[in-house]
CSV table of C-alpha atoms and ligand atoms in Angstrom, one decimal:
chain,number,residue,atom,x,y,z
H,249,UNK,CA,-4.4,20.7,-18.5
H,250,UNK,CA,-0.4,21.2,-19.4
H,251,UNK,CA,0.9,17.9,-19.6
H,252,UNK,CA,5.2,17.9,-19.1
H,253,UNK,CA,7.5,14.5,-20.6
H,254,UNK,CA,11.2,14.9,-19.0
H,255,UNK,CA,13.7,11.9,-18.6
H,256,UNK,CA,13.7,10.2,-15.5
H,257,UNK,CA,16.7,7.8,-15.6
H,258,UNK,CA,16.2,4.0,-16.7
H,259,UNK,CA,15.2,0.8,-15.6
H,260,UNK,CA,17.6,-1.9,-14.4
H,261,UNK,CA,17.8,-3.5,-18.0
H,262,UNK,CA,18.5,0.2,-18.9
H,263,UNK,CA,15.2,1.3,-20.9
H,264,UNK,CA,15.0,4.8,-20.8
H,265,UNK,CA,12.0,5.9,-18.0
H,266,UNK,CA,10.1,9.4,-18.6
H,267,UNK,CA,8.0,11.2,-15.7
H,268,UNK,CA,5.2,12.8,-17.1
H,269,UNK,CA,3.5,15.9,-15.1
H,270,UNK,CA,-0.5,16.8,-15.7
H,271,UNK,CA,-1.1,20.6,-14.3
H,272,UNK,CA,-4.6,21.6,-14.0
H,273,UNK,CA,-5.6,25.4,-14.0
H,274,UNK,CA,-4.9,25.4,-10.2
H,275,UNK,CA,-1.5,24.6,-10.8
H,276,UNK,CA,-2.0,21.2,-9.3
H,277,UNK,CA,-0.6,18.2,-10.5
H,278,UNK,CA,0.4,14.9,-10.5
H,279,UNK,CA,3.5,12.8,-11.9
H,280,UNK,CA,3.9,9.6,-13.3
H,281,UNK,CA,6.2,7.0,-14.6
H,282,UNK,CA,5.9,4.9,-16.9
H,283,UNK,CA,8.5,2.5,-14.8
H,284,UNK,CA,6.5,0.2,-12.9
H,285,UNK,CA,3.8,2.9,-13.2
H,286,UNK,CA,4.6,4.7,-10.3
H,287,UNK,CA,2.6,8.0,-9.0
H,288,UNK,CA,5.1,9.9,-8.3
H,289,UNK,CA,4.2,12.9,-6.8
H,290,UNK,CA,0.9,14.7,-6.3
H,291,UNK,CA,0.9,18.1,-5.1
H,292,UNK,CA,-2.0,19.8,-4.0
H,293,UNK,CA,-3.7,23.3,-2.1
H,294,UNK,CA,-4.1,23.2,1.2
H,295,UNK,CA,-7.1,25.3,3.1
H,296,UNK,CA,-4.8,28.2,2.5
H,297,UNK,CA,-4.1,27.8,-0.9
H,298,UNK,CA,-0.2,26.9,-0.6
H,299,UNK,CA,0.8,24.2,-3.0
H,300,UNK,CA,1.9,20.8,-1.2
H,301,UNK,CA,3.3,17.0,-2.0
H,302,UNK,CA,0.8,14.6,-0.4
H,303,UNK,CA,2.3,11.9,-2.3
H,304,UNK,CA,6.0,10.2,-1.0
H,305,UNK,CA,8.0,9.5,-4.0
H,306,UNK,CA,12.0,9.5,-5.3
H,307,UNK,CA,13.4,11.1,-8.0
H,308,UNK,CA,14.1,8.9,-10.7
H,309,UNK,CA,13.8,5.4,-12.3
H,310,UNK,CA,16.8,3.8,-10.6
H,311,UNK,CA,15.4,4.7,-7.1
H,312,UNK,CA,12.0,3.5,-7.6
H,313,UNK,CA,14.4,0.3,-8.9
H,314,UNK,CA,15.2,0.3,-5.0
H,315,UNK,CA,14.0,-2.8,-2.6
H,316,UNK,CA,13.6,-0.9,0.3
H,317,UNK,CA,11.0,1.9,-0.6
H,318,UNK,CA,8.2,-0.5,0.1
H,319,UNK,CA,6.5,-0.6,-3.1
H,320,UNK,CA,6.1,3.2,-3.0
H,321,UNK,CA,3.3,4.3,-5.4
H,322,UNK,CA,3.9,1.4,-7.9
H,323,UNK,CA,1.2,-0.2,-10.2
H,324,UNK,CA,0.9,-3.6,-8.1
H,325,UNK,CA,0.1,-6.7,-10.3
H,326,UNK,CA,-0.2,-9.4,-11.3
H,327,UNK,CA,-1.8,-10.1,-8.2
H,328,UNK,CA,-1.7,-7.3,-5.5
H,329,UNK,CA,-1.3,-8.3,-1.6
H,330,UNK,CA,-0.6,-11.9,-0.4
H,331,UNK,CA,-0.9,-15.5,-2.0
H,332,UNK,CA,-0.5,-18.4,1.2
H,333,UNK,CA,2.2,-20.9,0.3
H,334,UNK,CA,3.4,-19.6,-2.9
H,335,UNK,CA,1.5,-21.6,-5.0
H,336,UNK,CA,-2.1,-22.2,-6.3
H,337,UNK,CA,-4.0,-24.4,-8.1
H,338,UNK,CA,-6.1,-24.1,-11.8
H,339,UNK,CA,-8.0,-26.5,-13.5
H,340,UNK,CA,-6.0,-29.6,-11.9
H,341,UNK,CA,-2.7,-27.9,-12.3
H,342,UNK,CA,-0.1,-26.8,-9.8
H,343,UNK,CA,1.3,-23.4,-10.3
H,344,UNK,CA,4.6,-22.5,-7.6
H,345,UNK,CA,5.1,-18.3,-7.4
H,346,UNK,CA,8.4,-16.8,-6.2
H,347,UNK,CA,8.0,-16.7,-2.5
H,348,UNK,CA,9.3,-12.8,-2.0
H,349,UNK,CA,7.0,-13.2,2.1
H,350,UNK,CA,8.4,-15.5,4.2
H,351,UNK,CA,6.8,-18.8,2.5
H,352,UNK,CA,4.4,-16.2,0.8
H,353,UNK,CA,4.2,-14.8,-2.9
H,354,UNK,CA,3.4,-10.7,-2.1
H,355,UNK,CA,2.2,-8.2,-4.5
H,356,UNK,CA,3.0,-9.9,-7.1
H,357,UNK,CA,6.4,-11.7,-7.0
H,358,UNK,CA,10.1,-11.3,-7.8
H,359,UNK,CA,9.5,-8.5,-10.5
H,360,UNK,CA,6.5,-7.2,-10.3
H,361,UNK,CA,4.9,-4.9,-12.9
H,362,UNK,CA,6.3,-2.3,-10.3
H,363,UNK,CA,9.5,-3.2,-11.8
H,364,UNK,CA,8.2,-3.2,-15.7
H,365,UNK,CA,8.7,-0.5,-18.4
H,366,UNK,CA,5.2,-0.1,-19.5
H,367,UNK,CA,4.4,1.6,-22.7
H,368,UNK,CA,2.5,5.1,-23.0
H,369,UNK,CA,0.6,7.9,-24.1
H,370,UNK,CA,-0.9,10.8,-23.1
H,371,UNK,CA,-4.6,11.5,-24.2
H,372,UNK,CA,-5.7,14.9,-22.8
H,373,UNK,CA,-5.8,14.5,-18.9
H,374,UNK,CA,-5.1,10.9,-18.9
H,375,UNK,CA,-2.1,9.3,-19.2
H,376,UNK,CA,-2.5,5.7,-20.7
H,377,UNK,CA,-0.1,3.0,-19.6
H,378,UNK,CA,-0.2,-0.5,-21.0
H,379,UNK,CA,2.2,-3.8,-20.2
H,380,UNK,CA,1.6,-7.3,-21.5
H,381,UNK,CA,2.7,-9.8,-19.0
H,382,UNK,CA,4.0,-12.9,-20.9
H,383,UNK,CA,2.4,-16.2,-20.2
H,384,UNK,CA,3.7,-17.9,-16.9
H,385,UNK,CA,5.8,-14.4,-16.0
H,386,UNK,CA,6.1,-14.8,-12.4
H,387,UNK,CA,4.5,-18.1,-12.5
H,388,UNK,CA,0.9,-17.6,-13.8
H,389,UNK,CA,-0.4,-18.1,-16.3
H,390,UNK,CA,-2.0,-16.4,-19.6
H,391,UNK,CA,-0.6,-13.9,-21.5
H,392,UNK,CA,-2.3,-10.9,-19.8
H,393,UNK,CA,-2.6,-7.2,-21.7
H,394,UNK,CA,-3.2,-4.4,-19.2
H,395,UNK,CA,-3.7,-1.0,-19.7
H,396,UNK,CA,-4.0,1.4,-16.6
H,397,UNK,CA,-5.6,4.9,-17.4
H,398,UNK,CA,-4.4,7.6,-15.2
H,399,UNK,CA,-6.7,10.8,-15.3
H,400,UNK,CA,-6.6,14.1,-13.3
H,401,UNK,CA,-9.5,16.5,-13.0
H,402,UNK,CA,-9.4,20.4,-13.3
H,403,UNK,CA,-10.7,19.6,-9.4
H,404,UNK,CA,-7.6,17.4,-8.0
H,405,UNK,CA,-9.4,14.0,-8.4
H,406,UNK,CA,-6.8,11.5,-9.7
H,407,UNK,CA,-8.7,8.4,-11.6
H,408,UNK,CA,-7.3,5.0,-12.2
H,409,UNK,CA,-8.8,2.8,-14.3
H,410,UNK,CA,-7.4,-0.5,-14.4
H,411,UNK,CA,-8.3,-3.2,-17.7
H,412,UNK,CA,-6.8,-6.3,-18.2
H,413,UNK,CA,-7.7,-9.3,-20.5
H,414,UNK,CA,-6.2,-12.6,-21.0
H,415,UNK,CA,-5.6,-15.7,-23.6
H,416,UNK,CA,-5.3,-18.2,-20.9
H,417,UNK,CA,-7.4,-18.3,-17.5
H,418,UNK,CA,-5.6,-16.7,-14.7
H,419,UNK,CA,-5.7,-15.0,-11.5
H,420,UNK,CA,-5.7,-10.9,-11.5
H,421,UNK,CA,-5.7,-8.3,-8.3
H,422,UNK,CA,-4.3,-5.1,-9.2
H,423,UNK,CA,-3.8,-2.3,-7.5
H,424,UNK,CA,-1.7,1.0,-6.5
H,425,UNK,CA,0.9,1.0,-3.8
H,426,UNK,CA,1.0,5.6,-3.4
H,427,UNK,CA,2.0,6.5,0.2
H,428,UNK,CA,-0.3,9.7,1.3
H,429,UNK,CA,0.7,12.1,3.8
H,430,UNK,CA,-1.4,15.3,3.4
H,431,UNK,CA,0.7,17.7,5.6
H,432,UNK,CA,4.5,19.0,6.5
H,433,UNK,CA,4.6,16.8,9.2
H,434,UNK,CA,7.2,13.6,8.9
H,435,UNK,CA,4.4,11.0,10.0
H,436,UNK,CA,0.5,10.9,9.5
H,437,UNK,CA,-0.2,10.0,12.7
H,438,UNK,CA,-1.6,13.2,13.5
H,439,UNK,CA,-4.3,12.7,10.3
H,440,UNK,CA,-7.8,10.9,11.1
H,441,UNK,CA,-9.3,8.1,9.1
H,442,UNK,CA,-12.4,7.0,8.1
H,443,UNK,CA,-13.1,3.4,6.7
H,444,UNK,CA,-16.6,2.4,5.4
H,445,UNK,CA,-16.5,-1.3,6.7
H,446,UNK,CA,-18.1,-3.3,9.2
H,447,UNK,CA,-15.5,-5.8,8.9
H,448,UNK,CA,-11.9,-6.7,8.6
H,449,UNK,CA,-9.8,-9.9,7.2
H,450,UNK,CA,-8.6,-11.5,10.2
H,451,UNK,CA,-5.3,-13.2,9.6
H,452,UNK,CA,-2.9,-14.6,10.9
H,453,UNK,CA,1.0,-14.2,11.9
H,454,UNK,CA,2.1,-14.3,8.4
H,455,UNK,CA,-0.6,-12.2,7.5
H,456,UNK,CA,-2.3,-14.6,5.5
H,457,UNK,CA,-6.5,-14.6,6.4
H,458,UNK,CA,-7.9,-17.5,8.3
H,459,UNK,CA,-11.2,-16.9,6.1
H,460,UNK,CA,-12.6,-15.4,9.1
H,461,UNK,CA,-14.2,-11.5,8.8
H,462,UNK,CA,-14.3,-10.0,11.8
H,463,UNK,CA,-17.0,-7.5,13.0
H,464,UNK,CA,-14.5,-4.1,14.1
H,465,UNK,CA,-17.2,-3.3,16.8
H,466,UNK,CA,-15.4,-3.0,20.2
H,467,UNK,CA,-11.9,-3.0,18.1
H,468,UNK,CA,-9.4,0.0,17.7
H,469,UNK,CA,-9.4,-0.6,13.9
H,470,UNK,CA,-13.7,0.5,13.8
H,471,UNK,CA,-13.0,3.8,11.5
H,472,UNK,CA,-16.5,4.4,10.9
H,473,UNK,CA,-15.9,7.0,12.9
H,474,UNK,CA,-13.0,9.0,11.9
H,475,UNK,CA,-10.3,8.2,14.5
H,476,UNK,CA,-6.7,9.8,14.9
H,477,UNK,CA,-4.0,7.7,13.1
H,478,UNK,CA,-1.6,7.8,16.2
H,479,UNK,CA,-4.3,7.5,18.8
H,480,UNK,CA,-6.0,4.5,18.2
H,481,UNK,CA,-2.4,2.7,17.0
H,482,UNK,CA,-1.3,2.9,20.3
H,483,UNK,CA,-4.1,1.2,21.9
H,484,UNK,CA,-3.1,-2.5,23.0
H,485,UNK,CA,-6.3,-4.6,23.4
H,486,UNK,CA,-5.4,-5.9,19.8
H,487,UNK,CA,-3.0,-8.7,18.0
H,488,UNK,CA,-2.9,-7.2,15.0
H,489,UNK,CA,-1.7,-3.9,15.8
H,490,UNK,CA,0.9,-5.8,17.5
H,491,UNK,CA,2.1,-8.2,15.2
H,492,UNK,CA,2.1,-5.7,12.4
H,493,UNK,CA,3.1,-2.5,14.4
H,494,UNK,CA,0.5,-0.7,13.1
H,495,UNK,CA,-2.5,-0.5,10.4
H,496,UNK,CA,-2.3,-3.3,8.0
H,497,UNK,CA,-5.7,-4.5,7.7
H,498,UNK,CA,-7.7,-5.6,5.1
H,499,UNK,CA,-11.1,-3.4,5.3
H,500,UNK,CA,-14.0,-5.6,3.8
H,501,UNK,CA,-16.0,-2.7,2.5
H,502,UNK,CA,-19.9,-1.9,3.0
H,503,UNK,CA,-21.8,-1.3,-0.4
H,504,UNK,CA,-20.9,-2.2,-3.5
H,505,UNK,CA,-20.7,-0.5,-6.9
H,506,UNK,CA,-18.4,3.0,-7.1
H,507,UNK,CA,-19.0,4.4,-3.7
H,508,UNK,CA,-17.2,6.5,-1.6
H,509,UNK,CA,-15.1,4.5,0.6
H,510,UNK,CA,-12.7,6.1,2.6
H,511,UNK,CA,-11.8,9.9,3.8
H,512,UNK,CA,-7.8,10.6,5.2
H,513,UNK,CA,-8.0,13.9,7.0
H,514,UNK,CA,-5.2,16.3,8.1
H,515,UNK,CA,-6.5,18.5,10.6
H,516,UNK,CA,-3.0,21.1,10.1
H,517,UNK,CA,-3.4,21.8,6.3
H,518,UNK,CA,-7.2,20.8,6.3
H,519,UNK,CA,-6.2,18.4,3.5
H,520,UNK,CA,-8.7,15.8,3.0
H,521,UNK,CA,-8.6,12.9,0.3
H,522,UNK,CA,-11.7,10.4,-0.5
H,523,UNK,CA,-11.3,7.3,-1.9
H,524,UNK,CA,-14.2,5.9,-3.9
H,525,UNK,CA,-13.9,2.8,-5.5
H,526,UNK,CA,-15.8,-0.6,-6.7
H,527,UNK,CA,-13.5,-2.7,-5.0
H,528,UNK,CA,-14.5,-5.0,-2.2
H,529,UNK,CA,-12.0,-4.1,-0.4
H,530,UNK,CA,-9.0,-1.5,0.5
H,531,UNK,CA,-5.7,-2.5,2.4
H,532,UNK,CA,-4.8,-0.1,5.1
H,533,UNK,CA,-1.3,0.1,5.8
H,534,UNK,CA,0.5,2.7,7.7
H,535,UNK,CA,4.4,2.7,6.5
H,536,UNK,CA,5.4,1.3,9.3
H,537,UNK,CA,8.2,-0.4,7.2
H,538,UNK,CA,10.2,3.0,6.1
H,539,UNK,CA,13.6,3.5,6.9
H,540,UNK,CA,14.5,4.5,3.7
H,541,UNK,CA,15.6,8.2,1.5
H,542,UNK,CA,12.9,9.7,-0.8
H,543,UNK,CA,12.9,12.9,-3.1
H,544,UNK,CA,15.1,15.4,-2.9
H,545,UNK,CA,16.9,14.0,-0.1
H,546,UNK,CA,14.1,13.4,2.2
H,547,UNK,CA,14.6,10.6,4.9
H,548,UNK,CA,11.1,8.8,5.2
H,549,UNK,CA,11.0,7.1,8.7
H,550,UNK,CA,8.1,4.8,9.6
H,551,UNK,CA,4.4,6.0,9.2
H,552,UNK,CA,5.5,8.4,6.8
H,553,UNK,CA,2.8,8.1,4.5
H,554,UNK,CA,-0.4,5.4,4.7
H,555,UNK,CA,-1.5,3.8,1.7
H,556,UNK,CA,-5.3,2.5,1.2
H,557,UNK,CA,-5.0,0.1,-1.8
H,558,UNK,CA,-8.3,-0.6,-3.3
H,559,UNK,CA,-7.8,-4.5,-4.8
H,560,UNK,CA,-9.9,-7.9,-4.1
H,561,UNK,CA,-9.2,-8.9,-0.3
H,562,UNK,CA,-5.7,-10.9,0.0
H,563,UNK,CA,-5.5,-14.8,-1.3
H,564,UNK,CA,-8.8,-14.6,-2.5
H,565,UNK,CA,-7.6,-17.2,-5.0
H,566,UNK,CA,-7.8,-19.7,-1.7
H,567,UNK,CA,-10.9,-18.6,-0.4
H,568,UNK,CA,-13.8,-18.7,-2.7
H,569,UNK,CA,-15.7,-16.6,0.1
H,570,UNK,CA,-14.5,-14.3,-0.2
H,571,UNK,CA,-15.1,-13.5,-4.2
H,572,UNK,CA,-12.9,-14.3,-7.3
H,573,UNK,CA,-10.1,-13.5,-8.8
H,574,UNK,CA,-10.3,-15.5,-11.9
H,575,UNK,CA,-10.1,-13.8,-15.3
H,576,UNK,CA,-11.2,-16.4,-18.6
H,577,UNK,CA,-10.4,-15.3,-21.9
H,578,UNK,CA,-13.0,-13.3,-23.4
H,579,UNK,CA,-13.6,-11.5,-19.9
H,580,UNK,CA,-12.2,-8.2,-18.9
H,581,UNK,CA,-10.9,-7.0,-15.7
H,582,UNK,CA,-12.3,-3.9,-15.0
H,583,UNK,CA,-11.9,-2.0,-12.1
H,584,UNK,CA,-11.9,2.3,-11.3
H,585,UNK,CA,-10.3,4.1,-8.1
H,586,UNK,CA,-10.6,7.7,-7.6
H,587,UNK,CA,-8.3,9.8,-4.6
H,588,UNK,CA,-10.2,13.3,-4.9
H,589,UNK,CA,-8.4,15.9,-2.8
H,590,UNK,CA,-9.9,18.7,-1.4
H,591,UNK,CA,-9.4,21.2,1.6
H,592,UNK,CA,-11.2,22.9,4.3
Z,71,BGC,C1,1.3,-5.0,2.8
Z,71,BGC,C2,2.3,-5.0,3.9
Z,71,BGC,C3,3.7,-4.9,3.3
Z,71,BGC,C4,3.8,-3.6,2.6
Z,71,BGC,C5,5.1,-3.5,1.9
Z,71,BGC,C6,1.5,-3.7,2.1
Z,71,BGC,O1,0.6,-3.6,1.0
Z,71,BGC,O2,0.0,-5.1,3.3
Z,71,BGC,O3,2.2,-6.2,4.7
Z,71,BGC,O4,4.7,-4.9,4.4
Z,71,BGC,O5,2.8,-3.6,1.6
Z,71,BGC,O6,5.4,-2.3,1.5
């Protein structure tokens, strides 16, 4: 593995940023910052051989500094996807988030660890990235150390182990926000999908779940089949599609334990990248946000990449059904992701 440290720009409160590239013998590789963590870019063979990006990205620090890039490929924490009514409550006290959703805290706030310089360093084929998120940042509260360990394999599997621990109890749901598309094509529409869940969160207009799971039989969002991204959007018989213009569903996975969870498939390059994970749950969302410029002077429209963020399902902190997100001091947070690419 050839590992690669070059500048890339600096943050807002002008901390130098570096991108660090792991090669594998393949020449495939992936590229990280240590601002807000981001996966940067991810380039692997297609059936053919030929080198691609599967990965949307921008081209420095200050762009991934940018609000409209919807989060692209940033490490998502304190607490990934959406809190209802900004606010929650621990041990008899009240604690009010930045509502950055309507009346909603999402993915973790005003500043985000998206938006943090994390420390780093390179061990072999991993890339180690820690941040300690000062007690009551963003409203919560603990002082929380988290490391995230990026590793990529002489096969193109890119590992993310995620470890956090805290001095106070607290509420943690971390994730990663990369946007796949793995083809030449502008949109993944074309690409098929396959989900292992029975079920999805059913929520409402503001996206926030009723504390309902409903069964996807009969629905165009079963993917226990592989279905085409593009087809199955443009079927009406469902409010969700509607309200959110496309996927952005919270998949309440079968199994538990690391287990293969999810397969994206583009039928033009043969890419195909499986998601394991020993997450309850992944959030499929399709881009449908993007109007916004990307690397090199790309122009990233909607569906332009569809990103499956493995995390605990959304405001778990206000439905003790569906798990917990509660981290006490002496716990760790532990949790491992793995997008394995391959082609056929
Ligand atoms: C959420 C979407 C949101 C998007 C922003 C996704 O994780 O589920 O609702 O619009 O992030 O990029």
């Amino acid at each position: 593995m050839r590992v690669d440290i070059r500048p890339f720009g600096q943050s807002p409160a002008g901390e130098p940023a570096d991108l660090i590239t792991l090669t594998n013998e393949r020449g495939e590789s992936v590229s990280l910052t240590n601002y807000g963590g981001h996966i940067v870019s991810v380039m692997v063979r297609d059936r053919r051989g030929n080198l691609g990006e599967v990965c949307l990205g921008q081209d420095s620090a200050e762009d991934y500094a940018r609000r409209d890039i919807g989060y692209m490929g940033g490490t998502i924490g304190r607490y990934g996807n959406r809190i209802s009514g900004a606010a929650f409550t621990l041990n008899g006290e009240e604690y009010a988030l930045y509502a950055n959703d309507g009346r909603n805290t999402l993915h973790g706030g005003q500043e985000g660890f998206n938006r943090k310089l994390w420390a780093y360093e390179v061990a072999g084929n991993s890339v180690i990235m820690r941040y300690t998120s000062p007690d009551m940042e963003e409203g919560f509260p603990g002082e929380l150390s988290v490391e995230v360990r990026f590793t990529f394999s002489e096969d193109a599997a890119l590992r993310i182990d995620y470890l956090a621990r805290t001095d106070k109890e607290t509420h943690v749901n971390l994730t990663n926000h990369a946007y796949f598309n793995l083809g030449d094509s502008p949109d993944i529409l074309g690409h098929t999908l396959w989900v292992d869940a029975d079920r999805v969160i059913e929520v409402d207009g503001e996206l926030i779940p009723t504390g309902i799971l409903m069964s996807v039989a009969g629905t165009p969002y079963d993917l226990r089949q592989p279905q085409p991204l593009g087809k199955v959007m443009q079927r009406e018989d469902n409010a969700m599609f509607t309200a959110a213009k496309g996927f952005d569903i919270g998949y309440v996975l079968n199994g538990g334990g690391m287990r293969q969870i999810a397969r994206l498939h583009d039928p033009d390059s043969g890419r195909v990248m499986t998601v394991s994970t020993d997450q309850p749950g992944v959030q499929c969302y399709s881009g449908q946000g993007f109007n916004c410029g990307g690397r090199a002077g790309h122009h990233y429209c909607a569906y332009a990449g569809i990103a499956l963020e493995t995390q605990q399902h959304p405001d778990t902190l206000h439905q003790p059904s569906f798990g917990t997100t509660l981290l006490r001091p002496g716990q760790e947070y532990k949790t491992s992701t793995i997008y394995a690419f391959t082609a056929k």
